[in-house]
Structure formats: C-alpha cells, structure tokens
CSV table of C-alpha atoms in Angstrom, one decimal:
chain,number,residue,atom,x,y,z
O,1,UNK,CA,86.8,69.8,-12.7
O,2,UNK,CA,87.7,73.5,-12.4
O,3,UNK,CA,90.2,74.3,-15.6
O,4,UNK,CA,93.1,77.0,-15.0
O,5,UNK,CA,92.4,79.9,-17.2
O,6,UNK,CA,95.0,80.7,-20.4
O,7,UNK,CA,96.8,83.3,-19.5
O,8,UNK,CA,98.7,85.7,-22.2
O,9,UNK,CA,101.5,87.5,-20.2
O,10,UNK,CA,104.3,86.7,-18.3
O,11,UNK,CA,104.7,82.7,-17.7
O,12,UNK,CA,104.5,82.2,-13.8
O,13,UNK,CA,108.3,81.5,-14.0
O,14,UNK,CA,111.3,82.8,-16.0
O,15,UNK,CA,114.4,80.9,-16.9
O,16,UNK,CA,117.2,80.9,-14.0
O,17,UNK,CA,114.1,81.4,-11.4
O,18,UNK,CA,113.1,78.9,-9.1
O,19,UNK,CA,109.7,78.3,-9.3
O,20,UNK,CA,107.6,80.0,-6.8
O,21,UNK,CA,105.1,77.3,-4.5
O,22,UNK,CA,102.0,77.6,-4.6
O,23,UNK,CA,100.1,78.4,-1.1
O,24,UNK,CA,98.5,76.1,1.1
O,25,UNK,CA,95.1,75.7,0.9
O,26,UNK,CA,93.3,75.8,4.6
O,27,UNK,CA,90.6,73.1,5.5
O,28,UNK,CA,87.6,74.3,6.7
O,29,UNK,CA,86.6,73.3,10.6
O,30,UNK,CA,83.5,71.2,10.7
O,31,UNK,CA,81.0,71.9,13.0
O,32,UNK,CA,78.2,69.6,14.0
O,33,UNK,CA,75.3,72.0,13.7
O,34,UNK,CA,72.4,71.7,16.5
O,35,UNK,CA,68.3,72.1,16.6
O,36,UNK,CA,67.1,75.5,15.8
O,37,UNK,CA,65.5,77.1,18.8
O,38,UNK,CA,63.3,80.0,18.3
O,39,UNK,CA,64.3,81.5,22.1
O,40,UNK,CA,68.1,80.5,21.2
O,41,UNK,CA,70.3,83.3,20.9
O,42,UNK,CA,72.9,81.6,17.9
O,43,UNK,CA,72.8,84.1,14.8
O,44,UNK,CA,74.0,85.5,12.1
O,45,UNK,CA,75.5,89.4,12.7
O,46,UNK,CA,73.5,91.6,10.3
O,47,UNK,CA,74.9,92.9,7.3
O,48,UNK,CA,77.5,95.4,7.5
O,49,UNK,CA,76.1,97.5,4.7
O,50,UNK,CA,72.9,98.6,7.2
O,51,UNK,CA,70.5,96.3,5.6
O,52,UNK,CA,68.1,95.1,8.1
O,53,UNK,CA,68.8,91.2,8.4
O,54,UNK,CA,66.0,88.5,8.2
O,55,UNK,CA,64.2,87.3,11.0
O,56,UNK,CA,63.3,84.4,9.3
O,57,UNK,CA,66.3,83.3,7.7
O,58,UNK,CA,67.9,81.4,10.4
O,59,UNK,CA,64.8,79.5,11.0
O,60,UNK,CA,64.2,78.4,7.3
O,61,UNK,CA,67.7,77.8,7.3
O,62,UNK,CA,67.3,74.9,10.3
O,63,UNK,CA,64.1,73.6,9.0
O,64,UNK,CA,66.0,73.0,5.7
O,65,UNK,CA,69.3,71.6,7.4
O,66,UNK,CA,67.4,69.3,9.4
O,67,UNK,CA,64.7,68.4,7.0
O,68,UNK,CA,61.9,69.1,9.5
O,69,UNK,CA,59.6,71.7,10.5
O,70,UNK,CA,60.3,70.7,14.4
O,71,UNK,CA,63.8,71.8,14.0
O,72,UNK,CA,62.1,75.0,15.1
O,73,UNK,CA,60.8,74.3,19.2
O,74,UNK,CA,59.4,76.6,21.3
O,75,UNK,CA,58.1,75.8,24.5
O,76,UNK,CA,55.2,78.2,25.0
O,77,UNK,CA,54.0,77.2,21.1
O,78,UNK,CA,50.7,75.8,20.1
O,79,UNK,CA,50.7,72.5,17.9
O,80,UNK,CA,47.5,71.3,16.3
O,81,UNK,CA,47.6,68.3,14.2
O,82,UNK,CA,45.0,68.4,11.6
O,83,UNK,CA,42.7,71.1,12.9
O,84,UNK,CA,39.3,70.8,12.2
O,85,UNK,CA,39.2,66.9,11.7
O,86,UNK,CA,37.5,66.0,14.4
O,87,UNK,CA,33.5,65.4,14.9
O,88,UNK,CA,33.7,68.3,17.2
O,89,UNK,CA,35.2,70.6,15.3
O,90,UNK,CA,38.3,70.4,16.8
O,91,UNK,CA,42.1,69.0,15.7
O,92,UNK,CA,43.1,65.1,16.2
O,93,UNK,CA,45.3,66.2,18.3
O,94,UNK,CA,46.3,69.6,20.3
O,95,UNK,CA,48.8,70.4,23.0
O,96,UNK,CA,46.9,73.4,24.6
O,97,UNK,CA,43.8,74.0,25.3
O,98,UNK,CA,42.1,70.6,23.4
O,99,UNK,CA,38.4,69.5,23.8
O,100,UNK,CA,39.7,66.3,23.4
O,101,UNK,CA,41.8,64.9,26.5
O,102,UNK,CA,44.0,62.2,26.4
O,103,UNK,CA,44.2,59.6,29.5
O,104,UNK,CA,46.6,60.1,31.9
O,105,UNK,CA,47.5,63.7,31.0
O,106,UNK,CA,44.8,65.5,33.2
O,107,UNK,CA,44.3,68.2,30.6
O,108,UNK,CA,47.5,69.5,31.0
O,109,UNK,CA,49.0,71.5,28.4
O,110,UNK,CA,52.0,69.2,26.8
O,111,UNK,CA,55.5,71.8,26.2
O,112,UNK,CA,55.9,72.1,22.5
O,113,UNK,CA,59.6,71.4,22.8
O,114,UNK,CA,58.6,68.4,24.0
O,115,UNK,CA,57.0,67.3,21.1
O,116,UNK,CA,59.8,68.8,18.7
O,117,UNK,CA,62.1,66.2,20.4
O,118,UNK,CA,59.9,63.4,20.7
O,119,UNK,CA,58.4,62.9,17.6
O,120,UNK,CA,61.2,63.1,14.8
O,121,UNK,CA,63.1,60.3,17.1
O,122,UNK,CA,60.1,58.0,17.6
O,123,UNK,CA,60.0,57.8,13.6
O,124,UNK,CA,63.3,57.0,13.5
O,125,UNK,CA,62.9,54.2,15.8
O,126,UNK,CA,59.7,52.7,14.8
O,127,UNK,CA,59.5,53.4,11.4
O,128,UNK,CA,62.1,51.4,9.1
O,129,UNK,CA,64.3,52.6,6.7
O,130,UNK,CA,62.5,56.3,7.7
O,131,UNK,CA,63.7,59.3,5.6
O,132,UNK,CA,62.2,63.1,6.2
O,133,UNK,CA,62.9,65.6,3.6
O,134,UNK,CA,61.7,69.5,3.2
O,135,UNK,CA,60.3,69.8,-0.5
O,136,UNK,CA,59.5,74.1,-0.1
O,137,UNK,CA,60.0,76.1,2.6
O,138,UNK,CA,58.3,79.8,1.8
O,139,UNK,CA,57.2,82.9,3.8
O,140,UNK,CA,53.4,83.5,3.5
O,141,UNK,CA,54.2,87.4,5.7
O,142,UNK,CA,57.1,88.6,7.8
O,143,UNK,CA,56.1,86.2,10.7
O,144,UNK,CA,54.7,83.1,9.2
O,145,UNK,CA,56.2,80.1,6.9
O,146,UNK,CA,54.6,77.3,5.6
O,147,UNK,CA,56.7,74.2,4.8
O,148,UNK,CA,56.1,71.2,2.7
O,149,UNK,CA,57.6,68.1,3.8
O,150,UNK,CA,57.2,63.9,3.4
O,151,UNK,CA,58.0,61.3,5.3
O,152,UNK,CA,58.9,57.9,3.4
O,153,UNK,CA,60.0,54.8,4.9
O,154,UNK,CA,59.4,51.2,4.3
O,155,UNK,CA,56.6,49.5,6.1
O,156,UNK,CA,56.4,47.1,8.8
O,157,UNK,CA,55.1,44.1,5.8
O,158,UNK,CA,57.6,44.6,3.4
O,159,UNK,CA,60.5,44.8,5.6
O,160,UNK,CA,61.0,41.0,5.1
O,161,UNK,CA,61.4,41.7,1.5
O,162,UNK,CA,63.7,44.7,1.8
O,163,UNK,CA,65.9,41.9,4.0
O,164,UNK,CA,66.3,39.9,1.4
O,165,UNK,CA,66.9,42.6,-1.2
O,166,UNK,CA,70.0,43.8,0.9
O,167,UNK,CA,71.3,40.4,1.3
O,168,UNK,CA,71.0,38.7,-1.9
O,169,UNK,CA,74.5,39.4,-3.6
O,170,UNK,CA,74.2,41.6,-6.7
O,171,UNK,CA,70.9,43.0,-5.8
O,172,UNK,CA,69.9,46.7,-5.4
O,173,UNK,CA,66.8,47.5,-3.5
O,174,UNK,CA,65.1,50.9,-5.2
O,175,UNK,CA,62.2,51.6,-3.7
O,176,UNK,CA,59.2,53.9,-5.0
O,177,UNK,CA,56.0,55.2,-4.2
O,178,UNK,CA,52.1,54.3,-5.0
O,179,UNK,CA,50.5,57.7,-4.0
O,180,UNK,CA,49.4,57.8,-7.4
O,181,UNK,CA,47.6,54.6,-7.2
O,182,UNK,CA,45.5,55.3,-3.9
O,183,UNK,CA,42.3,55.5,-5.9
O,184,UNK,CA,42.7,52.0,-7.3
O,185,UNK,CA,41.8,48.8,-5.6
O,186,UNK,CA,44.7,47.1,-4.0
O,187,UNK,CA,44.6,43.2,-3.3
O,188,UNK,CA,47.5,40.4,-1.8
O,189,UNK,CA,48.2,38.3,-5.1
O,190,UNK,CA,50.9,35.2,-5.0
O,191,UNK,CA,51.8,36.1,-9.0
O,192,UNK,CA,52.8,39.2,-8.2
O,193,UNK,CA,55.4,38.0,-5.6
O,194,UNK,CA,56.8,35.8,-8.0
O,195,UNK,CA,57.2,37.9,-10.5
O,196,UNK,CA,58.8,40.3,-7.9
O,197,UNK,CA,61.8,37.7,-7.3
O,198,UNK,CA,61.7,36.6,-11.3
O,199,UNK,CA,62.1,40.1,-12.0
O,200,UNK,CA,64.6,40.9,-9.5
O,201,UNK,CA,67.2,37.4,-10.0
O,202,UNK,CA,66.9,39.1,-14.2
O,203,UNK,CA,67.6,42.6,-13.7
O,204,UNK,CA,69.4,42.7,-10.5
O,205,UNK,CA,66.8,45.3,-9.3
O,206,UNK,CA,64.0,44.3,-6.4
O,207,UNK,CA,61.7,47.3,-7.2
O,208,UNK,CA,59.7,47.4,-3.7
O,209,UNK,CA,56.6,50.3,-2.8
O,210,UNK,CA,57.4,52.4,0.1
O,211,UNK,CA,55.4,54.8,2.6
O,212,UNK,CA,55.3,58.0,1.6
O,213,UNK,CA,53.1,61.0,3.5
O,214,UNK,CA,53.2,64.0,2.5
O,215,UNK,CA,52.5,67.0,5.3
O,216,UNK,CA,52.0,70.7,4.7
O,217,UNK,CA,52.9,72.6,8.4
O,218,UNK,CA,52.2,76.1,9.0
O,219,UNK,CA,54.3,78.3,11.4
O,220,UNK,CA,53.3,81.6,12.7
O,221,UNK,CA,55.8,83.6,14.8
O,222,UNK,CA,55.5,86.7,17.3
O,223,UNK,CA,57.6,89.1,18.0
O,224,UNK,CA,59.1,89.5,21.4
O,225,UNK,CA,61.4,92.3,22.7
O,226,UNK,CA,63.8,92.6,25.7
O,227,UNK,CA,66.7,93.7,26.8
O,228,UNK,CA,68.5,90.7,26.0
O,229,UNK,CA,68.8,89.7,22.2
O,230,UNK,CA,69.4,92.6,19.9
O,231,UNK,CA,69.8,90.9,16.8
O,232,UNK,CA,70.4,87.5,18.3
O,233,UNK,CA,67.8,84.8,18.2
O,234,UNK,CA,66.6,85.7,14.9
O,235,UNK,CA,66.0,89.5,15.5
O,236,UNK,CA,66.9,92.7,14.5
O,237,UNK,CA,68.8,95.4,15.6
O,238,UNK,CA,66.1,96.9,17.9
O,239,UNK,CA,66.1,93.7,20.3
O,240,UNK,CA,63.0,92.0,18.1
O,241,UNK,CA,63.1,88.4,18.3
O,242,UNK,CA,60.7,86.4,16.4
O,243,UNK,CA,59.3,83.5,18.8
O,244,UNK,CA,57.4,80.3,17.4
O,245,UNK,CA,53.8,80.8,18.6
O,246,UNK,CA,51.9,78.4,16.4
O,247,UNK,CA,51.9,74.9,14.7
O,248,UNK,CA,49.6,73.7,12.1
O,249,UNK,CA,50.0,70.1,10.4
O,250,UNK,CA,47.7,68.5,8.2
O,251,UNK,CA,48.2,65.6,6.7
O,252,UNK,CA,47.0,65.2,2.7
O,253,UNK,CA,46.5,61.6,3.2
O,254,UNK,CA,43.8,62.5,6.1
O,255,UNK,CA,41.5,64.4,3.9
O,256,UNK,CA,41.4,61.9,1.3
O,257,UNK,CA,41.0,59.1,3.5
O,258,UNK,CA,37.9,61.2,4.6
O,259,UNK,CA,36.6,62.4,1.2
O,260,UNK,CA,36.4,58.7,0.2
O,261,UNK,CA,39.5,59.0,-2.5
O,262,UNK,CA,41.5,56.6,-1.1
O,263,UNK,CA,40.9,52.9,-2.7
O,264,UNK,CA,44.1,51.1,-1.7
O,265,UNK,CA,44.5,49.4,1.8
O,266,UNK,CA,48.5,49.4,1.1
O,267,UNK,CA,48.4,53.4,1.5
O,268,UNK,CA,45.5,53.1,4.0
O,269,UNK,CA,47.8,51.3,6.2
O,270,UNK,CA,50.7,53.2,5.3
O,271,UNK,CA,48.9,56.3,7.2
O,272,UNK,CA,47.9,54.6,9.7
O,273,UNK,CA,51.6,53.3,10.7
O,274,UNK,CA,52.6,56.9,10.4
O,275,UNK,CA,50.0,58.1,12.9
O,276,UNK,CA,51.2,56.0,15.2
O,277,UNK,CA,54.4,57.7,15.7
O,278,UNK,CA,52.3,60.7,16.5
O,279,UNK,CA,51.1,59.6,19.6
O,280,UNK,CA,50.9,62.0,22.4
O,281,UNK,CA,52.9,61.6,25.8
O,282,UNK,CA,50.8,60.3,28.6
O,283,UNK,CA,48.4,58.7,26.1
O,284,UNK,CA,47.2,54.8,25.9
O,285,UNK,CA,47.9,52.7,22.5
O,286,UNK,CA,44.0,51.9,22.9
O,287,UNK,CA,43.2,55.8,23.4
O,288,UNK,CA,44.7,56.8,20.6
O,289,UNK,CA,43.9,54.5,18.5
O,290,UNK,CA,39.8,55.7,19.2
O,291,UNK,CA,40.7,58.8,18.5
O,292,UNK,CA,41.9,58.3,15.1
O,293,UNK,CA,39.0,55.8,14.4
O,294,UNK,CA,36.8,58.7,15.3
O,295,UNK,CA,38.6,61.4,13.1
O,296,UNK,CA,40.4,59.5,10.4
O,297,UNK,CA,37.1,57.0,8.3
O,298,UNK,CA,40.1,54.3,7.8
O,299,UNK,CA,37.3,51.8,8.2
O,300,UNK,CA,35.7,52.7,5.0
O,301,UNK,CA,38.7,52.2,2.7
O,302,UNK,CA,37.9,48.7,0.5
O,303,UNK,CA,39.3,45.8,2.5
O,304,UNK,CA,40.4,47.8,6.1
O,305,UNK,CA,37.3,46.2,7.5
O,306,UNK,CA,37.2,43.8,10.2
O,307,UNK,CA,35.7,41.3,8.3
O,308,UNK,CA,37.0,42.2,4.7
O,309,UNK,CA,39.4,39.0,3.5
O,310,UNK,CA,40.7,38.3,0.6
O,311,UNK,CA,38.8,36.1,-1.9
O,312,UNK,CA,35.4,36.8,-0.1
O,313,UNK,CA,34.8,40.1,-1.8
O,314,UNK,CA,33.8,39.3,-5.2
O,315,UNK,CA,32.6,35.9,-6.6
O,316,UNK,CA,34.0,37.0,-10.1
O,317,UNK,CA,37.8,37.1,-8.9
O,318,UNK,CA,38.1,33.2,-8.7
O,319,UNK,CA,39.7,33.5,-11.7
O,320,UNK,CA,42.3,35.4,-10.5
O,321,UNK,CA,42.7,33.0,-7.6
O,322,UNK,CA,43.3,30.2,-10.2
O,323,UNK,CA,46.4,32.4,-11.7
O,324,UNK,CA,47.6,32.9,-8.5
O,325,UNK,CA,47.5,29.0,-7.6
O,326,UNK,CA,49.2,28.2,-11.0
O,327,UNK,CA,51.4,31.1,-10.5
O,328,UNK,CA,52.6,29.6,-7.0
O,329,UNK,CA,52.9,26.0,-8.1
O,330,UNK,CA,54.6,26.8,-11.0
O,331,UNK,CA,57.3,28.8,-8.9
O,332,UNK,CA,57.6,26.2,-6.8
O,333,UNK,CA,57.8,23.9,-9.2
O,334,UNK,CA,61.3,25.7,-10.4
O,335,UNK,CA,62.5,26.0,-7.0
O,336,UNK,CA,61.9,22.1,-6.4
O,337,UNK,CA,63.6,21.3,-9.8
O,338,UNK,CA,66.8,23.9,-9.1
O,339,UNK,CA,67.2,22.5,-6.0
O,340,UNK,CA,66.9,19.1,-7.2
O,341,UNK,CA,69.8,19.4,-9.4
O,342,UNK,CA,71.6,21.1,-7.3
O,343,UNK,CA,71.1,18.4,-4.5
O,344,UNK,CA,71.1,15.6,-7.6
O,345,UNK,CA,74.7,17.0,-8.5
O,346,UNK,CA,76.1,16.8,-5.2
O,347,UNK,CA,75.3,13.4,-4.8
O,348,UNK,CA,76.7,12.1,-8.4
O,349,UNK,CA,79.8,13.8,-7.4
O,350,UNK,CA,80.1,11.6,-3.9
O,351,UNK,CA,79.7,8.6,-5.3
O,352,UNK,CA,82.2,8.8,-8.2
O,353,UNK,CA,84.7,10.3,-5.4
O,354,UNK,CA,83.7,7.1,-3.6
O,355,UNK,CA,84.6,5.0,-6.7
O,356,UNK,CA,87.7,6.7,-7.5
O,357,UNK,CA,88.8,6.1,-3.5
O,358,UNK,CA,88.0,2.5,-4.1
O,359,UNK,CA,89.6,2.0,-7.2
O,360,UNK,CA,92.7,3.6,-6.0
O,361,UNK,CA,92.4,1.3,-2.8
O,362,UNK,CA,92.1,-1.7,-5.0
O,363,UNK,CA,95.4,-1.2,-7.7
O,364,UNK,CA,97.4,0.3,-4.4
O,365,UNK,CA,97.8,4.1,-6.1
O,366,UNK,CA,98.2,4.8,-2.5
C-alpha cells in the first residue's frame, strides 16, 4: 500500500479553515480489446518527439495480450507446421503450396485467417481445462519475431480424476508437468492411484500431471505501402505497413518423439491429443491421422504399440504386479471397513430408536 510522503511545511489546513476536499479520482473506461490483424488499421500515433514508432510493437503487444502467436492473421500468409518433418522433405502440414494434399480440399490453398480463428477455439473446446501462455516474445530483425509459447491442459484420462478433485470438499487440484520425465519409462500402476487419494484425503492436495507442449513459432513480416495507412496498421509515417507473410511452428515434442528421446507413453499421448486440434479444414480424422503416423514415429515410443499391454512386457515386473494387487486389496479393504462402520453405526442407532419408541409405547410417556 502506497504511503503519503512526510511533508515539512505548511499542514494542508490551518486553524479557522475548512478543510479543502480532496479531488475525485476518474475510473478508467474498459475496453474489450480485439485480435490483432496485420492488414488492420488500429494503432498507436507515433511519438510526438519525431521518433520513428515501431512497426512491431503493436503486434508483439497482441501476441502477448492474447497469449498466442495467431493473434496476428493475415490472409495472404504462409503457415507451415513443422517444416521439414515429413518423409518428403516437406512440413506436416502447409496451407499453400503443400506436396501433401489433404482429402476433400482439392489442393486449394487454406486462408491463413482461417486458421488463426480456428485453431485457438478448437483447443478450447476439445482440450480440457486448456491454458495458452507466451513465455518470450523477441525480434530476430526489423520484420521477423519468434515467439515461445505452451499449451497445457489436462488430458482426456485424467479428467475423471480432476472431477473428483474439484468436487471433494476441502480439496485443491494443483496440477504439474512431467516433461522432465519423458525419457523414463511410464507404466499404469494400481499403488500409485491409491496413494494418489491417500495422499490427497492427508494433505488436502490431489497433485495431478497435466499436458504441457511447448512450441517455438517464427513470424516474418513484409512491408507493404499504399496510399491508405500512414502509420496505421503498424507502420510508419511514410505509409509502411508491416504485413504477416510467414508462419513457422515446430513443435519440441515432434523432434524428440523422432530422435527416440521420448520414453513415456503419458507424454507420447499427450502430443498426440494436441495434434489433433491441429487438424486442417476439409480434412478426414482417418487422413490426418496417416499423416502424423507418417511424420511423427509415435509408434516407436515403449508401450504406443498396437500390441504393447501392460504386464506382457517384461517377465521380471510380476513383482510389481503383486504390490499392485496387495496395494488394491488393501485399499479396498479400508474402504469396505469405513463403510462398514459407517453402515454398522446407522443401523445400531435404528434399533435403539426402535427400543426407545417401544419403551415409551409401553410405560405411556406419550
């Protein structure tokens, strides 16, 4: 809290003086910001002191706002999404000019703005508890930014968890990543769930992973001049406006997957749920689901395989299958014994009610 400074003068008010009010303070008007554009003509004036403003600024300052690089559409722009993934040579996915043509499109170039509104709304609504957020945002030259960014939400298998998290009474849900675990092996284990509720009913804390990806995007701008703008739509004084021309996007969990450093089906998967949300318009489930088998080696990740089940893997983990049976009968033990006495209490208490009401029936206390 903001403390007045001591002052050594005059007091404020004398004796005989009324004292004087102090002056209203104005509430700022709040305005509901929109998507940055890089055709839009909504800027900042430049400086009045002659200083040439920058281009940029009002382009970092959206992707910042809005915690996305696709805050920033243009519809002539080029979008690649992890260029050079693909056996061909080419990206997983391009919106102009692509080797690689997705069913139903008929090779037609996709607008960029499109995507820009598509995408960012598809996460929210198919990816749970989805948060974006920019981590940098820097200038690489005068016409190009490159922007790191994640993505975390909770994924589709845990969500049942994360239920009951929010509605058991006194329980906070904190959730946390496992990026740093993606080289070790990951495997479903029955003691680790219960000690996930013991944990939880102790400390008041269900501690659940989430989905995390982290994305690096690369935007290059051109220049365009015209008679309209002047310094509007992020230009200078000369009528320069800077115009998104290209998109890059590559996905660190991609090249790992690839490079065989990723061990843990829970991230694999995690990518995978991601990548969904990035499926083009006018483009199949089954489509685009070959294509990422064909750029992304998901398959090779210990226990994605078709035919990869738990327990089959290794003869020498049957002694962690025993701790996982004792683990499970042992929880269920306690939950058969609390509710037990729970249901054992409730019926001791009916029958002395019962008594009482016939004792009282019998001596005429009514």
């Amino acid at each position: 809290r903001a403390t007045m400074p001591a002052t050594t003068g005059t007091p404020a008010t004398c004796a005989g003086k009324p004292p004087v009010a102090a002056p209203t303070r104005r509430v700022p008007r709040v305005v509901v910001p929109r998507v940055s554009s890089s055709s839009s003509s909504s800027s900042s004036p430049p400086p009045s002191d002659g200083t040439p403003a920058d281009p940029l600024a009002k382009h970092v300052a959206a992707i910042e706002r809005f915690n996305t690089p696709f805050a920033v559409a243009s519809s002539s722009a080029r979008y690649r999404l992890e260029p050079g993934v693909a056996p061909d040579g080419g990206a997983l996915y391009c919106n102009v000019g692509s080797r690689w043509v997705p069913d139903g499109s008929k090779g037609a170039a996709v607008d960029y703005a499109r995507l820009c509104a598509r995408w960012p709304k598809v996460e929210d609504d198919e990816l749970y508890r989805c948060v974006r957020r920019v981590n940098r945002c820097e200038r690489l030259a005068a016409n190009e930014l490159v922007v790191r960014w994640e993505t975390t939400f909770v994924p589709a298998k845990l969500r049942w968890l994360h239920d009951i998290g929010e509605a058991w009474p006194g329980v906070d849900v904190e959730l946390y990543d496992i990026l740093d675990k993606m080289g070790e092996l990951s495997r479903f284990r029955w003691r680790s769930l219960v000690l996930l509720f013991w944990n939880t009913a102790r400390t008041g804390t269900m501690r659940l992973p989430a989905a995390k990806i982290e994305s690096t995007s690369r935007l290059r701008f051109v220049e365009e001049r015209g008679a309209e703008g002047g310094a509007e739509g992020g230009g200078d004084a000369n009528g320069a406006t800077l115009t998104l021309a290209a998109h890059d996007e590559t996905i660190d969990l991609i090249g790992r997957v690839n490079d065989g450093a990723v061990k843990n089906r829970r991230v694999c998967r995690d990518l995978l749920e991601f990548l969904n949300t990035r499926k083009p318009p006018a483009t199949s489930l089954e489509a685009w689901d070959d294509r990422i088998t064909d750029c992304v080696r998901w398959p090779e990740v210990p226990g994605m395989g078709m035919f990869d089940v738990d327990g089959l893997e290794d003869d020498g983990d049957r002694s962690q299958a025993y701790e996982d049976a004792i683990a499970v009968l042992a929880f269920g033990t306690v939950l058969i014994l609390f509710f037990g006495v729970g249901v054992g209490q409730w019926y001791v208490r009916g029958l002395e009610h019962e008594r009482m009401m016939a004792a009282m029936l019998e001596t005429g206390a009514f």
